[in-house]
Amino acid sequence: MSDSSCLPGKALRCSAFVNRGSEQKQTGIAWRVALGVLLFLGWNYASGLWRLANQSGGMETKFSRLAVEEHRAYLIGQNLLVLVAYAILGVVAWLIVMPLVSEWRKRWKRELGWREVAVALGGCILIHGYFMFRLIHSRPYFTGDATFGDWYYQILEWPPEVLQPVINGFLFVALPWIAGALVCFWWWKRSGKPGRAVMLLLLIVGLVVSVWKPSRGEAATIEEGSEKPMNVLIIGSDSLRGDRLGFAGYTPERKDGEAAGGVSPSIDAWARDAIVFDQCRTSMGSTLESSISMMSSTYPHSHGIRQMFASREEVDAMNQRVIPLAKLLADKGYDTAALGDWCAGFYELAPLGFEEIEVSSFDSFRIYMSQAVFLSHFVVPLYFDNAVGYRLFPQIRSFAQFVTPDVVTERVEERLAEQASSGRPFFWHVFYSSNHLPYRAAEPYCRMFSDPNYSGKNATGVDFDIDQFIGGTDVEDKWSALPEVEVRQIGALYDGCTRQFDDCFRRIIEALDAHGLKDNTIVVLTADHGDDLYEPRVTLGHGLSFNGAGHSFHVPLAFHVPGRGALRFDEQVRTLDIAPTLADLTGVEVPPEWEGRSLVPWMDDPEAAEELPFYGETQFPFIQLKVEGIERPHLPPMDELTLIDPDFNFQFVLKEEYREKVLAAKQYCLRARGWKLVCTPTAEGTRHFELFDTKTDPNCLQEISAKHPALLHPMIRALERWIDEQEETPVSEIFADGVASSRSGGSD
């Protein structure tokens, strides 16, 4: 037999040997790529742990120590949970980088050995850099004041403005799809039937997860033949002042460039056709308490939440006690929802009748810690701030830094599109954190109204020391010592926040119009409270004192009611009156428990407008501002007054032994016909009263009780009746003897 007869067998064995060698090489490449990916992700994970350990290095409050001492296991658990994100990224990165390394090796036509690890690591860094670049474009709020963000912005602005949409569309929309398609094609060519079946299955599952949305439940039946119900949309921003909008007469110091339009051009245009109440006040300058009052038309002493760190028992009792507007409208078939960012987080504590809550959380201590962990590992906001990420890690959907004003607005726009097709009436409260301390608006708002030459520590937000605030007792002295240049800068930051809210407001109104809902939707502009901005006798904050003009209790209030023309009232009203007014406009019977008044009779007949009294009380005593001539009751700082209740979802709760003391230290106020009476408890257990004329002295610098005893005594009787007996005295009864009968309204 000749040797040639063995050639086919040798060839087969040779081919098998070559295939085994090729498979071994591919396996070697795969392991080296995996090692490169592991090194990259390991470095990121270690960096995240380092950031987490060092971001609170200077904290010396009870809560920072508690986070380490009593919640160590929870912190460790959250860091282990993040490993799931890293594992998912590892698999995806390997699938993407493997083709890159294989094609790179073919190009060199020789083995690279362990250098393939470096190529894989470089590929991970390159891809990660691209997604960081994409983040600057799509979600710049995650970058804060980082230096790299500044020059990334500049790169995005280099092309001519007319070309930017095309370039950005290619870079950030088309390019990922093209790259993904190429990677899938590479794997498709190298996969057998089982592999291709798995790829198709993963594609189908991914599409379903991305587009699937849970049902909101069945809508209640609307009676046939009845008039189509009006939708109701309340839009507000936490700490938005009633006097600091364009339609209220406010103009910022800076008026050039983008600032030329003022702080609220869109709201101003909308308000020209609205029913405006210039003097609206909230009975408490704190979000939780004031929002319950607004939605249930009850005073804090009636609904039972007298300070923001309420216990489970107090919250449960309140939820049983009040009859919120949302529940009444839901019973009529309305879709009811509360949407917002971290300032709307109170709705998770007190839903107030809303069937759906889509807000971010911050007041729960464990939510705070979980957010700190996830944001320290920056791969989470970078790769999981999307529909898939929300399903894998549901908690990130409520993190404060994930839910920005833009995100809230996008959710409202999407929801309006769905609502238009459903035909179901809706009642929504959309609530933003835009104007809340520390006034950190996004670019370009944060610099829009500032002095371009300013270079201090408050450049893009108030330099706010949270540890000093919750653990100190001398904050008033430190805040009042700010130089004038810093005070002006803080005011400019606040104005930028208002302008950002104004743009969000505009987008919602445009969405209503685009979906054919504008002519059937009552839109209300208001706020939970205002803010003090270094006016006379005050510094920063809200609801802490009735010193000064009282800007933190004055909020905007305007209704756009289809079919009704523009009106303007200077008579004083309260946020208590919003729910009865909306109930009246939507045909809902007003419960007898509600303490506000419907303003619809005023809308029907402006001559019928008669000023309503304002009764108010201060909020939780973060700071007890000084009152000249008296010593106020002593209270410790916040971190000693409160505890973290593990049985109440780790909420901050006022300690039981301080509940009566906090109530006993509250200031109270009565405003009517331009007169303002302030009651301040003293350390001796007495009550100190001050009387001011807000018409001639809007900043309340001159105490005049000695000059007007005929005014003082009936106002004291009315205020003490409200404090002690929890009964409101109407304006006409306060001044029954004709004192100040010709006065109305008030001034800030």
XYZ file of C-alpha atoms in Angstrom:
748
model
C 0.000 0.000 0.000
C 1.394 3.340 -0.922
C 1.697 6.240 1.492
C -0.806 8.190 -0.557
C -3.609 5.939 0.679
C -3.184 7.405 4.178
C -3.415 11.057 3.131
C -7.184 11.501 3.675
C -6.942 10.189 7.223
C -3.904 12.295 7.950
C -5.684 15.326 6.559
C -8.682 14.676 8.792
C -6.502 14.240 11.847
C -4.548 17.350 10.866
C -7.793 19.315 10.465
C -9.024 18.144 13.856
C -5.688 19.117 15.390
C -5.915 22.559 13.768
C -9.509 23.001 14.978
C -8.532 22.012 18.513
C -5.682 24.469 18.346
C -8.009 27.188 17.068
C -10.510 26.454 19.829
C -7.768 26.566 22.429
C -6.584 29.912 21.067
C -10.146 31.271 21.135
C -10.533 29.989 24.676
C -7.271 31.687 25.600
C -8.465 34.949 24.039
C -11.763 34.644 25.879
C -10.065 34.214 29.256
C -7.654 37.069 28.639
C -10.531 39.345 27.576
C -12.405 38.301 30.701
C -9.347 39.183 32.788
C -9.129 42.622 31.166
C -12.825 43.246 31.853
C -12.404 42.016 35.432
C -9.478 44.374 36.029
C -11.482 47.315 34.733
C -14.586 46.549 36.781
C -12.508 45.682 39.838
C -10.829 49.071 39.684
C -14.228 50.769 39.377
C -15.636 48.814 42.308
C -12.645 49.641 44.504
C -12.923 53.304 43.483
C -16.596 53.270 44.474
C -15.772 51.870 47.903
C -13.092 54.517 48.343
C -15.513 57.315 47.389
C -18.127 55.983 49.791
C -15.624 55.765 52.637
C -14.300 59.275 52.065
C -17.385 61.277 51.084
C -18.522 61.409 54.729
C -15.101 61.585 56.291
C -15.748 64.947 57.909
C -19.200 64.204 59.280
C -19.455 64.389 63.038
C -23.217 64.267 63.619
C -25.071 61.550 65.439
C -26.545 60.307 62.142
C -23.194 59.883 60.417
C -21.888 57.872 63.335
C -25.113 55.863 63.395
C -24.725 54.995 59.720
C -21.384 53.351 60.456
C -22.072 51.892 63.901
C -25.621 50.527 63.647
C -26.146 50.114 59.904
C -22.822 48.608 58.917
C -24.468 45.359 57.786
C -26.956 47.268 55.622
C -24.167 49.300 54.004
C -22.221 46.106 53.302
C -25.364 44.501 51.876
C -25.960 47.451 49.539
C -22.368 47.258 48.296
C -22.838 43.528 47.659
C -26.085 44.275 45.812
C -24.194 46.635 43.520
C -22.056 43.644 42.526
C -25.079 42.421 40.549
C -24.732 45.536 38.389
C -21.018 44.870 37.956
C -21.699 41.233 37.022
C -24.212 42.284 34.349
C -21.763 44.868 33.030
C -19.022 42.252 33.031
C -21.015 39.927 30.783
C -22.046 42.744 28.433
C -18.509 44.164 28.336
C -17.064 40.732 27.528
C -19.547 40.283 24.666
C -18.609 43.688 23.235
C -14.845 43.599 23.798
C -14.355 40.012 22.588
C -15.005 40.949 18.927
C -12.720 43.987 19.273
C -9.799 41.916 20.548
C -10.366 39.128 18.004
C -10.465 41.551 15.088
C -7.438 43.400 16.460
C -5.545 40.100 16.582
C -6.479 39.289 12.971
C -5.237 42.673 11.903
C -1.807 42.005 13.472
C -1.795 38.431 12.042
C 0.035 37.074 15.033
C -0.522 36.058 18.610
C -0.576 38.905 21.139
C -0.580 36.698 24.214
C -1.055 38.546 27.466
C -1.040 41.854 25.608
C -4.642 40.966 24.778
C -5.458 41.706 28.422
C -4.190 45.246 27.916
C -6.166 45.550 24.652
C -9.318 44.365 26.446
C -8.676 46.796 29.311
C -8.142 49.601 26.809
C -11.362 48.677 25.017
C -13.281 48.864 28.310
C -11.787 52.275 29.071
C -12.625 53.534 25.579
C -16.247 52.336 25.771
C -16.611 53.689 29.308
C -15.256 57.042 28.170
C -17.788 57.170 25.362
C -20.650 56.548 27.777
C -19.294 59.226 30.111
C -19.291 61.587 27.137
C -22.853 60.513 26.327
C -23.887 61.103 29.944
C -22.779 64.730 29.722
C -25.118 65.156 26.767
C -28.145 63.234 28.066
C -27.990 63.602 31.861
C -25.494 66.331 32.829
C -26.969 66.600 36.328
C -24.941 63.552 37.412
C -21.623 65.303 36.800
C -22.166 68.159 39.273
C -19.348 70.660 39.194
C -16.726 68.182 37.963
C -13.994 69.774 35.896
C -14.244 67.196 33.119
C -17.862 68.205 32.675
C -16.823 71.733 31.790
C -14.620 70.789 28.845
C -16.996 68.061 27.746
C -19.649 70.749 27.456
C -17.274 72.856 25.406
C -16.612 69.982 22.979
C -20.341 69.515 22.457
C -20.689 73.228 21.712
C -17.837 73.406 19.156
C -19.904 72.520 16.051
C -22.148 75.210 14.519
C -25.523 75.336 16.249
C -27.398 74.231 13.117
C -25.277 71.062 12.911
C -25.406 70.119 16.603
C -28.723 68.176 16.410
C -27.398 66.088 13.493
C -24.005 65.453 15.113
C -25.502 64.674 18.513
C -28.096 62.442 16.902
C -25.401 60.417 15.174
C -23.062 60.254 18.191
C -25.591 59.494 20.889
C -28.462 57.734 19.093
C -27.318 56.187 15.819
C -23.776 55.167 16.848
C -24.813 52.887 19.747
C -27.301 51.106 17.495
C -24.720 50.685 14.725
C -22.111 49.367 17.169
C -24.652 47.024 18.760
C -25.699 45.686 15.362
C -22.073 44.999 14.394
C -21.392 43.152 17.647
C -24.550 41.057 17.220
C -23.596 40.244 13.607
C -20.111 39.136 14.707
C -21.534 36.748 17.291
C -24.272 35.555 14.903
C -21.675 34.456 12.361
C -19.780 32.481 14.985
C -22.759 30.891 16.726
C -24.486 27.653 15.914
C -28.209 27.106 15.989
C -28.410 26.936 19.825
C -26.423 30.155 20.130
C -28.592 31.967 17.593
C -31.742 30.766 19.340
C -30.441 32.181 22.622
C -29.660 35.504 20.913
C -33.172 35.746 19.505
C -34.675 34.878 22.883
C -32.590 37.546 24.643
C -33.610 40.096 22.011
C -37.307 39.339 22.507
C -37.034 39.442 26.309
C -35.123 42.735 26.147
C -37.750 44.338 23.934
C -40.574 43.159 26.184
C -38.866 44.424 29.345
C -38.123 47.770 27.713
C -41.639 48.486 26.455
C -43.812 46.704 29.023
C -45.589 48.953 31.490
C -47.732 47.763 34.397
C -51.432 48.450 34.252
C -52.749 51.337 36.329
C -55.904 49.417 37.133
C -59.463 49.779 35.983
C -60.999 53.209 35.666
C -64.202 53.889 37.543
C -67.259 54.362 35.363
C -68.188 57.868 34.255
C -71.952 58.245 33.855
C -73.028 58.259 30.235
C -74.585 61.448 28.962
C -72.990 63.565 31.680
C -70.800 66.517 30.833
C -67.161 65.590 30.296
C -65.361 66.160 33.613
C -62.632 68.770 33.845
C -59.083 67.517 34.370
C -57.164 69.117 37.248
C -53.413 69.674 37.243
C -51.646 71.357 40.174
C -48.050 72.359 39.368
C -45.780 73.589 42.137
C -42.189 74.068 43.168
C -40.982 73.654 46.727
C -40.094 77.041 48.298
C -41.436 79.108 45.380
C -42.176 82.586 46.718
C -45.336 84.463 45.872
C -43.543 87.777 45.370
C -40.597 86.574 43.278
C -42.243 85.908 39.920
C -42.506 88.251 36.975
C -46.320 88.501 37.037
C -46.048 89.480 40.736
C -43.913 92.457 39.742
C -40.455 91.018 40.413
C -37.459 91.802 38.172
C -33.987 90.361 38.810
C -30.882 92.536 39.089
C -29.304 91.009 35.984
C -31.224 91.639 32.769
C -28.771 90.856 29.948
C -28.449 87.790 27.713
C -30.593 84.849 28.753
C -31.628 86.745 31.881
C -33.400 89.384 29.772
C -36.647 87.396 29.841
C -36.832 87.553 33.616
C -37.224 84.668 36.025
C -40.588 83.382 34.772
C -41.394 84.366 31.174
C -43.544 81.301 30.462
C -45.466 81.488 33.724
C -45.973 85.239 33.202
C -47.476 84.648 29.748
C -49.740 81.903 31.128
C -50.822 84.089 34.085
C -52.138 86.799 31.771
C -55.174 84.581 31.126
C -55.406 83.187 34.659
C -57.255 84.034 37.865
C -54.502 85.323 40.148
C -54.570 85.671 43.931
C -51.662 87.911 44.893
C -51.886 87.384 48.651
C -51.999 83.630 49.296
C -50.432 82.139 52.412
C -49.826 78.702 53.843
C -50.547 77.969 57.497
C -47.178 76.250 57.960
C -43.927 76.737 56.057
C -42.983 73.055 55.827
C -43.714 70.661 52.975
C -45.393 67.690 54.654
C -47.640 69.693 56.946
C -48.587 72.357 54.402
C -49.293 69.813 51.656
C -51.640 67.856 53.912
C -53.390 71.130 54.723
C -53.696 72.034 51.039
C -55.008 68.653 49.898
C -57.393 68.116 52.832
C -58.331 71.750 53.569
C -57.483 71.365 57.251
C -55.179 73.224 59.613
C -52.189 71.327 61.072
C -53.884 71.150 64.492
C -56.862 69.490 62.771
C -55.027 66.922 60.634
C -52.561 66.238 63.448
C -49.149 66.642 61.779
C -47.553 69.597 63.566
C -43.916 69.027 62.536
C -42.139 67.162 59.755
C -40.691 64.268 61.786
C -44.019 62.651 62.612
C -44.298 59.196 64.159
C -46.018 56.216 62.563
C -48.926 56.625 64.982
C -49.375 60.290 64.047
C -49.233 59.562 60.316
C -51.648 56.622 60.573
C -54.078 58.751 62.584
C -53.844 61.571 60.024
C -54.483 59.197 57.111
C -57.634 57.980 58.881
C -58.755 61.477 59.865
C -58.527 63.567 56.687
C -60.697 63.496 53.564
C -58.345 64.511 50.749
C -59.518 65.936 47.455
C -57.773 63.155 45.495
C -59.940 60.506 47.139
C -63.140 62.379 46.292
C -62.091 62.738 42.648
C -60.912 59.111 42.440
C -64.378 58.067 43.603
C -65.757 59.996 40.619
C -63.555 58.024 38.204
C -60.519 60.283 37.996
C -56.998 58.977 37.475
C -55.135 60.438 40.449
C -51.360 60.656 40.677
C -48.628 62.550 42.493
C -45.443 63.029 40.480
C -42.246 64.726 41.552
C -38.678 64.515 42.731
C -37.249 64.336 46.236
C -39.334 67.190 47.654
C -42.443 65.175 46.732
C -41.152 62.178 48.686
C -43.621 62.933 51.489
C -46.315 61.299 49.354
C -44.831 57.899 50.121
C -45.462 58.680 53.782
C -48.863 60.299 53.258
C -50.452 59.405 49.872
C -53.412 61.750 50.559
C -55.781 59.765 48.388
C -53.606 59.613 45.271
C -53.783 56.186 43.648
C -50.350 56.351 42.042
C -47.212 57.857 43.558
C -44.178 58.425 41.333
C -41.701 60.420 43.392
C -38.203 60.113 44.789
C -37.447 59.476 48.452
C -35.028 61.146 50.805
C -36.413 61.297 54.340
C -35.894 57.595 55.019
C -32.425 57.099 56.479
C -31.926 53.808 54.646
C -32.983 55.349 51.325
C -30.358 58.016 51.971
C -27.682 55.391 52.666
C -28.697 53.251 49.690
C -28.461 56.282 47.417
C -25.016 57.111 48.791
C -23.819 53.582 47.972
C -25.271 53.420 44.461
C -23.989 56.877 43.504
C -20.524 56.098 44.817
C -20.446 53.283 42.265
C -20.846 55.545 39.254
C -21.524 52.657 36.885
C -25.091 52.605 38.238
C -26.223 56.058 37.034
C -24.096 55.623 33.923
C -25.556 52.330 32.702
C -28.741 51.623 34.690
C -30.677 54.901 34.629
C -33.157 53.394 32.153
C -36.184 51.100 31.940
C -34.104 47.924 32.341
C -32.193 49.387 35.275
C -35.407 50.419 37.036
C -36.638 46.849 36.880
C -33.370 45.359 38.079
C -32.889 47.931 40.846
C -36.324 49.495 41.565
C -34.955 51.692 44.355
C -32.913 53.857 41.977
C -36.119 55.177 40.418
C -36.743 57.081 43.650
C -33.209 58.305 44.340
C -33.058 62.094 44.588
C -30.168 62.520 42.139
C -31.771 60.265 39.544
C -35.044 62.178 39.531
C -34.259 65.725 38.418
C -36.764 68.404 37.307
C -36.148 67.365 33.688
C -36.885 63.729 34.528
C -40.111 64.714 36.291
C -41.180 66.788 33.288
C -40.436 63.940 30.874
C -42.578 61.617 32.997
C -45.445 64.114 32.936
C -45.138 64.543 29.164
C -45.222 60.767 28.635
C -48.141 60.384 30.974
C -50.129 63.141 29.261
C -49.679 61.367 25.924
C -51.089 58.167 27.446
C -53.893 60.028 29.188
C -55.038 61.732 26.000
C -55.654 58.356 24.366
C -57.461 56.933 27.396
C -60.034 59.716 27.691
C -60.137 59.280 31.473
C -60.250 62.506 33.517
C -57.251 63.058 35.758
C -56.185 64.893 38.886
C -52.414 65.151 39.259
C -50.111 67.041 41.551
C -46.748 67.686 39.885
C -44.294 68.911 42.486
C -40.689 69.975 41.896
C -37.717 70.572 44.196
C -36.449 73.347 41.911
C -36.489 76.222 44.417
C -35.436 74.298 47.515
C -32.137 74.898 49.281
C -29.299 74.655 48.327
C -30.575 76.205 45.057
C -28.504 73.965 42.772
C -30.101 74.435 39.376
C -28.568 72.852 36.280
C -26.576 74.762 33.707
C -27.214 77.342 32.360
C -29.757 78.345 35.017
C -27.307 78.335 37.915
C -25.292 81.165 36.309
C -28.063 82.936 34.387
C -28.713 85.685 36.950
C -25.337 85.739 38.726
C -22.631 88.361 38.451
C -20.327 86.902 35.761
C -17.347 88.070 37.816
C -18.424 86.215 40.952
C -15.951 83.504 41.996
C -16.928 82.670 45.579
C -17.974 79.450 47.281
C -21.642 79.856 46.286
C -20.976 79.823 42.538
C -23.450 77.089 41.514
C -25.285 76.464 44.772
C -25.418 77.562 48.400
C -22.409 76.313 50.337
C -24.683 74.460 52.726
C -23.180 72.500 55.637
C -25.804 69.909 56.520
C -23.834 68.761 59.593
C -23.791 72.290 60.969
C -27.492 72.671 60.247
C -28.677 69.508 62.012
C -26.087 69.498 64.776
C -25.487 73.176 65.577
C -27.272 75.802 67.647
C -25.549 78.943 66.328
C -26.575 78.700 62.656
C -28.468 82.007 62.745
C -25.327 83.903 63.782
C -23.205 82.227 61.108
C -25.749 82.763 58.339
C -26.401 86.393 59.266
C -22.682 87.182 58.978
C -22.603 86.702 55.199
C -21.264 89.684 53.213
C -23.598 91.470 50.806
C -21.917 89.996 47.708
C -22.783 86.480 48.920
C -26.354 87.491 49.729
C -26.815 88.813 46.183
C -25.302 85.651 44.732
C -27.662 83.439 46.742
C -30.599 85.499 45.467
C -29.329 85.038 41.907
C -29.092 81.271 42.441
C -32.695 81.246 43.635
C -33.764 83.160 40.526
C -32.012 80.596 38.340
C -33.972 77.846 40.083
C -37.195 79.689 39.319
C -36.221 79.976 35.657
C -35.569 76.226 35.495
C -39.002 75.577 37.012
C -40.480 78.030 34.516
C -39.118 75.957 31.615
C -40.570 72.776 33.150
C -43.923 74.545 33.557
C -43.800 75.648 29.900
C -43.164 72.108 28.670
C -46.164 70.766 30.597
C -48.479 73.471 29.240
C -47.187 72.768 25.711
C -47.801 69.037 26.223
C -51.383 69.732 27.333
C -51.901 71.748 24.171
C -50.200 69.196 21.918
C -52.454 66.381 23.157
C -55.684 68.366 22.982
C -56.103 68.577 26.768
C -55.546 72.296 27.358
C -59.181 73.339 26.852
C -60.457 70.759 29.320
C -57.859 71.070 32.092
C -57.855 73.332 35.132
C -54.228 74.257 35.813
C -53.204 75.578 39.224
C -49.847 77.195 40.000
C -48.876 77.245 43.669
C -46.278 76.084 46.204
C -46.023 74.477 49.621
C -44.301 77.538 51.110
C -41.838 80.273 50.202
C -38.315 81.018 51.443
C -36.467 83.747 53.292
C -33.582 85.282 51.365
C -31.760 87.558 53.791
C -34.467 90.164 54.048
C -34.483 92.267 57.252
C -34.708 90.165 60.452
C -34.306 86.828 58.630
C -31.608 84.769 56.917
C -32.268 81.541 54.964
C -34.853 78.826 55.329
C -38.612 78.606 55.580
C -41.301 78.383 58.212
C -38.859 78.890 61.072
C -40.093 82.277 62.229
C -42.644 85.043 61.703
C -39.887 87.635 61.960
C -39.678 90.052 59.052
C -41.991 90.184 56.058
C -43.058 86.533 56.164
C -41.917 85.576 52.668
C -41.653 81.917 53.611
C -45.434 81.749 54.181
C -46.385 83.654 51.007
C -46.926 81.466 47.922
C -48.170 82.073 44.375
C -51.700 81.037 43.549
C -53.221 81.206 40.079
C -55.963 79.171 38.376
C -56.394 78.777 34.638
C -59.986 77.615 34.251
C -61.219 76.916 30.697
C -64.182 79.136 29.913
C -63.325 81.736 32.549
C -61.500 84.978 31.875
C -58.567 86.573 33.661
C -59.124 88.073 37.114
C -56.855 89.422 39.828
C -57.504 89.615 43.559
C -55.529 91.396 46.270
C -57.685 90.014 49.095
C -55.866 87.519 51.314
C -56.558 83.794 50.764
C -54.949 80.578 52.031
C -53.763 77.315 50.511
C -56.564 75.842 52.654
C -58.931 77.295 50.062
C -57.492 75.438 47.051
C -59.236 72.083 47.641
C -62.733 73.593 48.200
C -62.285 75.733 45.079
C -61.329 72.732 42.930
C -64.119 70.643 44.422
C -66.553 73.398 43.502
C -65.165 73.628 39.946
C -65.391 69.855 39.394
C -68.804 69.337 40.968
C -67.603 67.522 44.086
C -69.488 68.029 47.334
C -67.304 69.794 49.908
C -66.960 67.745 53.131
C -68.059 69.564 56.301
C -64.691 68.735 57.881
C -62.859 71.029 55.466
C -61.835 74.367 56.970
C -61.090 76.351 53.802
C -63.458 78.379 51.632
C -64.267 77.973 47.950
C -63.100 80.924 45.893
C -65.508 80.167 43.040
C -68.038 82.763 44.321
C -65.264 85.349 43.920
C -64.633 84.117 40.377
C -68.346 84.396 39.614
C -68.648 87.850 41.187
C -65.375 89.662 41.983
C -67.325 92.184 44.052
C -68.128 89.380 46.500
C -64.443 88.960 47.432
C -63.968 89.399 51.180
C -60.562 88.914 52.769
C -59.955 85.697 54.694
C -57.846 85.602 57.887
C -54.424 83.989 57.917
C -53.557 81.883 60.956
C -50.175 80.194 60.973
C -47.591 78.393 63.072
C -43.883 77.687 62.724
C -42.441 74.320 61.699
C -39.877 71.994 63.291
C -37.320 74.172 65.145
C -34.153 73.613 63.119
C -33.306 77.154 64.242
C -35.087 79.349 66.798
C -34.568 82.850 65.468
C -34.061 85.561 68.054
C -36.873 87.872 69.129
C -35.757 91.133 70.675
C -36.427 91.528 74.384
C -37.220 87.908 75.269
C -35.535 84.567 75.804
C -37.092 81.720 73.860
C -37.515 78.181 75.268
C -34.328 76.141 74.922
C -34.362 73.201 72.514
C -31.409 71.009 71.473
C -30.324 70.647 67.818
C -32.098 68.390 65.359
C -29.825 65.372 65.756
C -30.664 65.280 69.476
C -34.387 65.975 69.049
C -34.937 63.082 66.644
C -34.245 59.401 66.278
C -34.348 56.920 63.388
C -37.263 54.540 63.809
C -36.441 51.069 62.389
C -40.107 50.094 62.738
C -41.192 53.050 60.572
C -39.127 52.385 57.451
C -36.133 54.061 59.128
C -37.837 57.463 59.074
C -36.574 60.364 61.157
C -39.009 60.762 64.073
C -39.240 63.389 66.825
C -38.498 61.785 70.186
C -41.593 61.387 72.305
C -40.111 63.309 75.240
C -39.733 66.412 73.040
C -43.170 66.437 71.363
C -44.873 68.728 73.869
C -41.779 70.913 74.214
C -41.574 71.484 70.467
C -45.253 72.426 70.317
C -44.881 74.719 73.311
C -42.006 76.589 71.618
C -43.887 77.355 68.373
C -44.488 80.898 67.175
C -47.976 81.750 65.928
C -49.275 84.486 63.657
C -52.510 86.198 62.652
C -52.692 88.469 59.590
C -55.793 90.422 58.628
C -56.425 93.686 56.785
C -52.730 94.459 56.642
C -52.138 94.011 60.379
C -49.838 91.253 61.618
C -49.797 89.845 65.151
C -46.996 87.473 66.220
C -47.116 85.343 69.370
C -43.794 84.034 70.707
C -43.602 81.732 73.756
C -40.935 82.711 76.277
C -38.607 80.595 78.386
C -40.648 81.682 81.444
C -43.813 80.125 79.990
C -45.564 83.370 79.031
C -46.656 84.644 75.617
C -45.016 87.657 74.009
C -47.067 89.546 71.400
C -45.866 91.902 68.674
C -48.058 93.966 66.339
C -46.996 95.291 62.929
C -48.556 97.338 60.144
C -47.533 95.569 56.927
C -48.990 98.330 54.762
C -46.527 100.963 55.948
C -43.853 98.611 57.332
C -43.706 95.514 55.079
C -40.532 94.160 56.721
C -42.087 94.466 60.184
C -39.293 96.516 61.721
C -41.470 98.741 63.955
C -43.460 97.088 66.722
C -46.613 99.194 67.329
C -48.754 97.375 69.922
C -48.458 100.235 72.423
C -49.865 102.658 69.856
C -52.872 100.534 68.869
C -54.422 98.812 71.908
C -57.827 98.815 70.204
C -56.322 96.643 67.454
C -54.088 94.565 69.696
C -56.640 93.103 72.073
C -59.214 91.748 69.584
C -56.395 90.257 67.512
C -54.881 88.594 70.612
C -58.295 87.138 71.483
C -58.694 85.754 67.967
C -55.193 84.282 67.825
C -55.401 82.698 71.285
C -58.781 81.236 70.386
C -57.152 79.611 67.361
C -54.145 78.382 69.412
C -56.029 77.107 72.474
C -59.493 76.219 71.156
C -58.503 75.529 67.539
C -61.281 77.737 66.231
C -60.930 80.339 63.507
C -62.394 83.801 64.007
C -63.512 85.496 60.751
C -62.097 88.898 59.861
C -65.471 90.566 60.326
C -65.661 89.299 63.923
C -62.074 90.241 64.758
C -62.788 93.828 63.815
C -66.449 93.816 64.832
C -66.159 97.267 66.416
C -65.157 98.772 63.085
C -61.445 98.940 63.837
C -59.448 98.763 60.583
C -62.642 98.117 58.647
C -61.336 99.941 55.593
C -58.159 97.894 55.401
C -57.691 94.808 53.216
C -54.910 92.752 51.762
C -51.352 92.874 52.988
C -47.833 93.341 51.809
C -44.604 91.467 51.524
